[in-house]
């Protein structure tokens, strides 16, 4: 069950098993075994790493109902355009965290 959810979400995100394994710091064979339900009981630590890479919460991986199309976040065209503009301007993914902190501060300041 968990393995099928991971596989479905991974493919939806356009990641290969190798990419997922590398980003999560897990052996490719181990990820493959999880997806094929050879390893039906991976540790919570491993599941957390996979969830982080796939940008989903643990419940999404554990609960088969939470993988319905309606529950997976969908980006509208406006968000996609914004991301493309950021990429074209040379901003890297790692730099987005700095902007996120700044935006959170601005939101907090506006509430004051």
Short mmCIF file of C-alpha atoms in Angstrom, two decimals:
data_model
loop_
_atom_site.label_atom_id
_atom_site.label_comp_id
_atom_site.label_asym_id
_atom_site.label_seq_id
_atom_site.Cartn_x
_atom_site.Cartn_y
_atom_site.Cartn_z
CA UNK A 1 0.00 0.00 0.00
CA UNK A 2 2.67 2.54 1.00
CA UNK A 3 4.84 1.44 -1.90
CA UNK A 4 2.10 1.96 -4.47
CA UNK A 5 1.38 5.43 -3.07
CA UNK A 6 5.05 6.37 -3.23
CA UNK A 7 5.33 5.09 -6.80
CA UNK A 8 2.21 6.94 -7.92
CA UNK A 9 3.26 10.25 -6.38
CA UNK A 10 6.87 9.89 -7.56
CA UNK A 11 5.73 9.37 -11.15
CA UNK A 12 3.27 12.26 -10.89
CA UNK A 13 6.16 14.49 -9.76
CA UNK A 14 8.25 13.28 -12.72
CA UNK A 15 10.97 11.66 -10.61
CA UNK A 16 12.79 8.42 -11.31
CA UNK A 17 13.54 5.93 -8.55
CA UNK A 18 17.19 6.98 -8.77
CA UNK A 19 16.34 10.67 -8.34
CA UNK A 20 14.08 9.95 -5.38
CA UNK A 21 16.67 7.71 -3.75
CA UNK A 22 19.51 10.20 -4.25
CA UNK A 23 17.51 13.16 -2.92
CA UNK A 24 16.28 11.17 0.09
CA UNK A 25 19.70 9.66 0.82
CA UNK A 26 18.35 6.13 0.55
CA UNK A 27 19.65 3.23 -1.54
CA UNK A 28 17.92 2.93 -4.91
CA UNK A 29 17.34 -0.79 -4.33
CA UNK A 30 15.65 -0.03 -1.00
CA UNK A 31 13.27 2.48 -2.62
CA UNK A 32 12.54 -0.06 -5.36
CA UNK A 33 11.81 -2.75 -2.75
CA UNK A 34 9.41 -0.40 -0.95
CA UNK A 35 7.58 0.51 -4.17
CA UNK A 36 7.23 -3.16 -5.17
CA UNK A 37 6.02 -4.04 -1.66
CA UNK A 38 8.99 -6.37 -1.13
CA UNK A 39 9.67 -4.29 1.98
CA UNK A 40 6.20 -3.68 3.36
CA UNK A 41 7.31 -2.08 6.62
CA UNK A 42 9.94 0.64 6.06
CA UNK A 43 10.97 2.72 9.06
CA UNK A 44 9.23 6.01 9.79
CA UNK A 45 12.58 7.74 9.24
CA UNK A 46 12.73 6.43 5.67
CA UNK A 47 9.11 7.36 5.00
CA UNK A 48 9.75 10.89 6.34
CA UNK A 49 12.71 11.30 3.98
CA UNK A 50 10.65 10.12 1.01
CA UNK A 51 7.71 12.35 1.97
CA UNK A 52 10.03 15.33 2.21
CA UNK A 53 11.46 14.74 -1.26
CA UNK A 54 7.98 14.19 -2.72
CA UNK A 55 6.75 17.31 -0.88
CA UNK A 56 3.82 15.52 0.74
CA UNK A 57 2.94 14.81 4.35
CA UNK A 58 3.26 11.37 5.91
CA UNK A 59 -0.49 10.80 5.82
CA UNK A 60 -0.46 11.07 2.04
CA UNK A 61 1.98 8.16 1.83
CA UNK A 62 0.33 6.05 4.53
CA UNK A 63 -3.36 6.67 3.76
CA UNK A 64 -4.39 5.35 0.32
CA UNK A 65 -7.41 7.67 0.27
CA UNK A 66 -5.22 10.75 0.51
CA UNK A 67 -3.66 10.06 -2.91
CA UNK A 68 -6.89 10.92 -4.70
CA UNK A 69 -6.45 13.58 -7.37
CA UNK A 70 -8.50 16.04 -5.35
CA UNK A 71 -6.15 15.82 -2.38
CA UNK A 72 -2.88 16.28 -4.24
CA UNK A 73 -2.03 19.95 -4.58
CA UNK A 74 -2.46 21.33 -8.07
CA UNK A 75 -0.75 24.49 -9.27
CA UNK A 76 -2.73 26.93 -11.33
CA UNK A 77 -1.25 28.71 -14.35
CA UNK A 78 -0.49 31.86 -12.34
CA UNK A 79 1.78 29.94 -9.94
CA UNK A 80 3.47 28.12 -12.78
CA UNK A 81 4.13 31.45 -14.52
CA UNK A 82 5.62 32.85 -11.30
CA UNK A 83 7.94 29.87 -10.92
CA UNK A 84 9.02 30.18 -14.55
CA UNK A 85 9.74 33.90 -14.07
CA UNK A 86 11.85 33.12 -11.01
CA UNK A 87 13.79 30.47 -12.93
CA UNK A 88 14.35 32.83 -15.87
CA UNK A 89 15.63 35.53 -13.53
CA UNK A 90 18.31 33.15 -12.27
CA UNK A 91 16.88 32.41 -8.83
CA UNK A 92 17.73 28.92 -7.63
CA UNK A 93 15.52 26.64 -5.51
CA UNK A 94 17.86 27.01 -2.56
CA UNK A 95 17.45 30.79 -2.63
CA UNK A 96 13.66 30.53 -2.38
CA UNK A 97 13.95 29.67 1.32
CA UNK A 98 15.51 33.08 1.93
CA UNK A 99 12.61 34.77 0.15
CA UNK A 100 10.14 32.65 2.12
CA UNK A 101 11.61 33.93 5.37
CA UNK A 102 11.36 37.49 4.09
CA UNK A 103 7.73 36.99 3.01
CA UNK A 104 6.83 35.51 6.38
CA UNK A 105 8.36 38.55 8.08
CA UNK A 106 6.40 40.92 5.83
CA UNK A 107 3.16 39.03 6.56
CA UNK A 108 3.88 39.21 10.27
CA UNK A 109 4.65 42.92 10.02
CA UNK A 110 1.39 43.58 8.16
CA UNK A 111 -0.56 41.90 10.97
CA UNK A 112 0.96 44.25 13.56
#
